[in-house]
Amino acid sequence: MTIKLYCFGESGNAYKAALALELSGLDWTPVYVDFFGGETRQPAFREINVMGEAPVLVDGDVTLSQSGVMQMYITEKTGKFGGTTPEEAREVMRWMFWDNHKFSSPIGMTRFLMNFLPEDKRPEGVIPFTQARLKAAYTTLDTHLAGRDWIVGEALSNADLSCCSYLYYPEPFGFDRKDWPNIDRWLDNISATPGWKHPYDLMPGSPADRA
């Protein structure tokens, strides 16, 4: 049975699940969610996910929300991306939790404010504040990647697929790859993986011109 992923191209969180699905070799198809048109707030979508968020993964009788849970599910089905030992598995989870709290969340908010929210609606002072917090997070990741090809172990894992999710997008949010050489090299490692696709090529939807 084909797995359905309710997603849209601009979503870095959806990209985490979409890229994991694509690289896992599982049979899946994207289902476009009109996030900017308010679809996730509608009753029909809330019946799929009471949280009113995309992505949502549907595999037969299994319906999952939260991208990290979807990544774990893909690992359960395929044995891929979860680490090769219990110690690596814990380290993968540690970096996924770090990403969700310290990395993807503030990146997603900053990118949204700078590119998809009208300028007159942007809260004063928030963007510089989150960019300053993110600089510390970039430093953490760049330092960790010194001398490493992957965040955990010797192969691509959910830690990489989680942490990379917003860093391929072209919209500005205060991140420049050339300023972070280890992150830059690591992103090249991921994009060189056979089957890799850019988020706008992997998921339906195109960059929204809402700045």
Tab-separated table of C-alpha atoms in Angstrom:
chain	number	residue	atom	x	y	z
A	1	MET	CA	0.000	0.000	0.000
A	2	THR	CA	1.321	3.424	-0.942
A	3	ILE	CA	2.128	5.714	1.976
A	4	LYS	CA	0.552	9.169	1.733
A	5	LEU	CA	2.356	12.220	3.057
A	6	TYR	CA	0.234	15.329	3.434
A	7	CYS	CA	2.747	18.098	2.853
A	8	PHE	CA	3.674	21.273	0.993
A	9	GLY	CA	6.919	22.407	-0.562
A	10	GLU	CA	7.684	25.276	1.771
A	11	SER	CA	7.604	23.130	4.917
A	12	GLY	CA	10.962	22.110	6.296
A	13	ASN	CA	9.255	19.807	8.777
A	14	ALA	CA	7.443	18.039	5.949
A	15	TYR	CA	10.771	17.756	4.129
A	16	LYS	CA	12.185	15.719	7.016
A	17	ALA	CA	9.579	13.027	6.447
A	18	ALA	CA	9.520	13.337	2.653
A	19	LEU	CA	13.285	12.979	2.310
A	20	ALA	CA	13.357	10.026	4.703
A	21	LEU	CA	10.613	8.342	2.684
A	22	GLU	CA	12.343	9.042	-0.614
A	23	LEU	CA	15.743	7.773	0.506
A	24	SER	CA	14.278	4.754	2.304
A	25	GLY	CA	12.909	3.261	-0.898
A	26	LEU	CA	9.374	2.972	0.469
A	27	ASP	CA	6.460	3.500	-1.910
A	28	TRP	CA	4.951	6.885	-1.112
A	29	THR	CA	3.117	9.777	-2.677
A	30	PRO	CA	2.763	13.424	-1.606
A	31	VAL	CA	-0.668	14.950	-1.040
A	32	TYR	CA	-0.626	18.736	-1.354
A	33	VAL	CA	-1.783	20.749	1.659
A	34	ASP	CA	-2.742	24.373	0.946
A	35	PHE	CA	-1.222	25.693	4.138
A	36	PHE	CA	-1.163	29.331	3.034
A	37	GLY	CA	-4.825	29.041	2.024
A	38	GLY	CA	-5.748	27.903	5.524
A	39	GLU	CA	-6.404	24.222	4.788
A	40	THR	CA	-4.876	22.996	8.061
A	41	ARG	CA	-7.427	25.053	10.005
A	42	GLN	CA	-10.407	23.468	8.273
A	43	PRO	CA	-12.551	20.736	9.906
A	44	ALA	CA	-11.780	18.233	7.139
A	45	PHE	CA	-8.056	18.469	7.807
A	46	ARG	CA	-8.578	18.413	11.578
A	47	GLU	CA	-10.224	15.030	11.129
A	48	ILE	CA	-6.897	13.797	9.754
A	49	ASN	CA	-4.782	15.576	12.367
A	50	VAL	CA	-6.452	17.126	15.397
A	51	MET	CA	-3.297	19.216	15.893
A	52	GLY	CA	-4.016	21.039	12.644
A	53	GLU	CA	-0.460	20.697	11.352
A	54	ALA	CA	1.308	19.334	8.301
A	55	PRO	CA	2.934	16.946	7.636
A	56	VAL	CA	0.699	13.966	8.259
A	57	LEU	CA	1.695	10.446	7.232
A	58	VAL	CA	-1.010	7.894	6.434
A	59	ASP	CA	-0.046	4.248	5.904
A	60	GLY	CA	-3.180	2.128	5.815
A	61	ASP	CA	-4.626	2.186	9.327
A	62	VAL	CA	-1.644	4.121	10.680
A	63	THR	CA	-1.886	7.928	10.825
A	64	LEU	CA	1.039	9.881	12.244
A	65	SER	CA	1.753	13.520	12.930
A	66	GLN	CA	5.035	15.114	14.001
A	67	SER	CA	7.905	14.600	11.578
A	68	GLY	CA	10.200	12.950	14.123
A	69	VAL	CA	7.634	10.235	14.783
A	70	MET	CA	7.343	9.690	11.028
A	71	GLN	CA	11.108	9.318	10.758
A	72	MET	CA	11.055	6.767	13.571
A	73	TYR	CA	8.246	4.888	11.803
A	74	ILE	CA	10.239	4.770	8.570
A	75	THR	CA	13.163	3.357	10.551
A	76	GLU	CA	10.875	0.722	12.071
A	77	LYS	CA	9.706	-0.341	8.605
A	78	THR	CA	13.081	-0.315	6.864
A	79	GLY	CA	15.819	-0.531	9.489
A	80	LYS	CA	17.400	2.578	7.958
A	81	PHE	CA	18.513	5.889	9.481
A	82	GLY	CA	18.204	4.879	13.133
A	83	GLY	CA	21.850	4.159	13.966
A	84	THR	CA	23.643	0.823	14.019
A	85	THR	CA	23.917	0.305	17.798
A	86	PRO	CA	21.778	1.219	20.828
A	87	GLU	CA	24.316	3.938	21.630
A	88	GLU	CA	24.009	5.400	18.121
A	89	ALA	CA	20.222	5.158	18.283
A	90	ARG	CA	20.214	7.258	21.453
A	91	GLU	CA	22.576	9.770	19.865
A	92	VAL	CA	20.346	10.027	16.800
A	93	MET	CA	17.393	10.789	19.054
A	94	ARG	CA	19.409	13.322	21.024
A	95	TRP	CA	20.152	15.306	17.886
A	96	MET	CA	16.577	15.017	16.636
A	97	PHE	CA	15.305	16.452	19.920
A	98	TRP	CA	17.937	19.188	19.764
A	99	ASP	CA	16.906	20.016	16.218
A	100	ASN	CA	13.218	20.205	17.075
A	101	HIS	CA	13.823	22.499	20.034
A	102	LYS	CA	16.913	24.552	19.200
A	103	PHE	CA	17.202	24.481	15.421
A	104	SER	CA	14.261	23.784	13.110
A	105	SER	CA	11.694	25.558	15.252
A	106	PRO	CA	13.447	28.956	15.359
A	107	ILE	CA	14.613	28.613	11.744
A	108	GLY	CA	11.078	27.897	10.585
A	109	MET	CA	9.677	30.848	12.510
A	110	THR	CA	12.386	33.249	11.332
A	111	ARG	CA	12.027	32.170	7.705
A	112	PHE	CA	8.246	32.544	7.914
A	113	LEU	CA	8.463	36.023	9.400
A	114	MET	CA	11.023	37.192	6.845
A	115	ASN	CA	9.473	35.727	3.721
A	116	PHE	CA	5.835	34.746	4.099
A	117	LEU	CA	4.435	37.355	6.486
A	118	PRO	CA	3.732	40.931	5.320
A	119	GLU	CA	6.402	43.292	6.581
A	120	ASP	CA	3.901	45.422	8.517
A	121	LYS	CA	2.840	42.361	10.500
A	122	ARG	CA	6.317	41.299	11.599
A	123	PRO	CA	6.791	41.684	15.366
A	124	GLU	CA	9.517	44.216	16.089
A	125	GLY	CA	12.739	42.794	17.459
A	126	VAL	CA	11.814	39.124	17.079
A	127	ILE	CA	13.838	38.415	13.947
A	128	PRO	CA	17.157	39.781	15.302
A	129	PHE	CA	16.564	37.898	18.557
A	130	THR	CA	15.929	34.533	16.886
A	131	GLN	CA	18.823	35.058	14.474
A	132	ALA	CA	21.151	35.630	17.424
A	133	ARG	CA	19.897	32.434	19.072
A	134	LEU	CA	20.350	30.573	15.812
A	135	LYS	CA	23.945	31.729	15.477
A	136	ALA	CA	24.712	29.808	18.660
A	137	ALA	CA	22.951	26.753	17.225
A	138	TYR	CA	24.896	26.983	13.947
A	139	THR	CA	28.067	27.101	16.025
A	140	THR	CA	27.026	23.979	17.942
A	141	LEU	CA	26.353	22.011	14.760
A	142	ASP	CA	29.379	23.287	12.859
A	143	THR	CA	31.673	22.453	15.777
A	144	HIS	CA	30.219	18.963	16.117
A	145	LEU	CA	30.713	18.281	12.396
A	146	ALA	CA	34.426	19.109	12.436
A	147	GLY	CA	36.145	15.951	11.214
A	148	ARG	CA	32.813	14.167	10.718
A	149	ASP	CA	30.903	13.300	7.566
A	150	TRP	CA	27.656	12.656	9.452
A	151	ILE	CA	26.159	13.809	12.728
A	152	VAL	CA	26.102	10.279	14.177
A	153	GLY	CA	28.285	7.348	13.218
A	154	GLU	CA	29.485	6.579	9.720
A	155	ALA	CA	26.258	6.872	7.735
A	156	LEU	CA	23.274	9.086	7.024
A	157	SER	CA	20.750	8.982	9.857
A	158	ASN	CA	17.580	10.656	11.028
A	159	ALA	CA	19.792	13.130	12.860
A	160	ASP	CA	21.080	14.401	9.507
A	161	LEU	CA	17.662	14.288	7.853
A	162	SER	CA	16.176	16.279	10.710
A	163	CYS	CA	18.863	18.917	11.111
A	164	CYS	CA	19.322	19.609	7.396
A	165	SER	CA	15.661	20.187	6.664
A	166	TYR	CA	15.542	23.994	6.443
A	167	LEU	CA	19.093	24.581	5.264
A	168	TYR	CA	18.510	23.887	1.550
A	169	TYR	CA	15.784	26.515	1.156
A	170	PRO	CA	16.648	29.596	-0.909
A	171	GLU	CA	14.620	32.121	1.102
A	172	PRO	CA	16.795	34.253	3.414
A	173	PHE	CA	16.589	33.781	7.162
A	174	GLY	CA	20.109	34.716	8.258
A	175	PHE	CA	22.018	31.578	7.286
A	176	ASP	CA	24.849	31.550	4.739
A	177	ARG	CA	26.520	28.221	4.084
A	178	LYS	CA	29.895	29.782	3.349
A	179	ASP	CA	30.057	31.069	6.924
A	180	TRP	CA	29.887	27.522	8.302
A	181	PRO	CA	32.370	25.314	6.423
A	182	ASN	CA	31.622	22.076	8.263
A	183	ILE	CA	27.881	22.482	7.803
A	184	ASP	CA	28.483	23.335	4.147
A	185	ARG	CA	30.509	20.166	3.593
A	186	TRP	CA	27.920	18.069	5.454
A	187	LEU	CA	25.074	19.465	3.351
A	188	ASP	CA	27.038	18.474	0.252
A	189	ASN	CA	27.363	14.952	1.676
A	190	ILE	CA	23.604	14.714	2.102
A	191	SER	CA	22.751	16.141	-1.318
A	192	ALA	CA	25.231	13.726	-2.921
A	193	THR	CA	23.265	10.776	-1.525
A	194	PRO	CA	21.650	8.825	-4.385
A	195	GLY	CA	17.974	9.750	-4.597
A	196	TRP	CA	18.302	13.100	-2.806
A	197	LYS	CA	15.958	15.838	-4.000
A	198	HIS	CA	15.561	19.491	-3.117
A	199	PRO	CA	12.395	20.193	-1.093
A	200	TYR	CA	10.781	22.106	-3.955
A	201	ASP	CA	11.413	19.150	-6.253
A	202	LEU	CA	10.274	16.526	-3.767
A	203	MET	CA	7.012	18.043	-2.517
A	204	PRO	CA	4.158	19.853	-4.282
A	205	GLY	CA	3.877	23.596	-4.030
A	206	SER	CA	6.214	26.384	-5.050
A	207	PRO	CA	7.864	29.277	-3.211
A	208	ALA	CA	5.117	31.587	-2.006
A	209	ASP	CA	5.597	35.241	-2.935
A	210	ARG	CA	4.090	36.709	0.203
A	211	ALA	CA	6.895	38.934	1.447
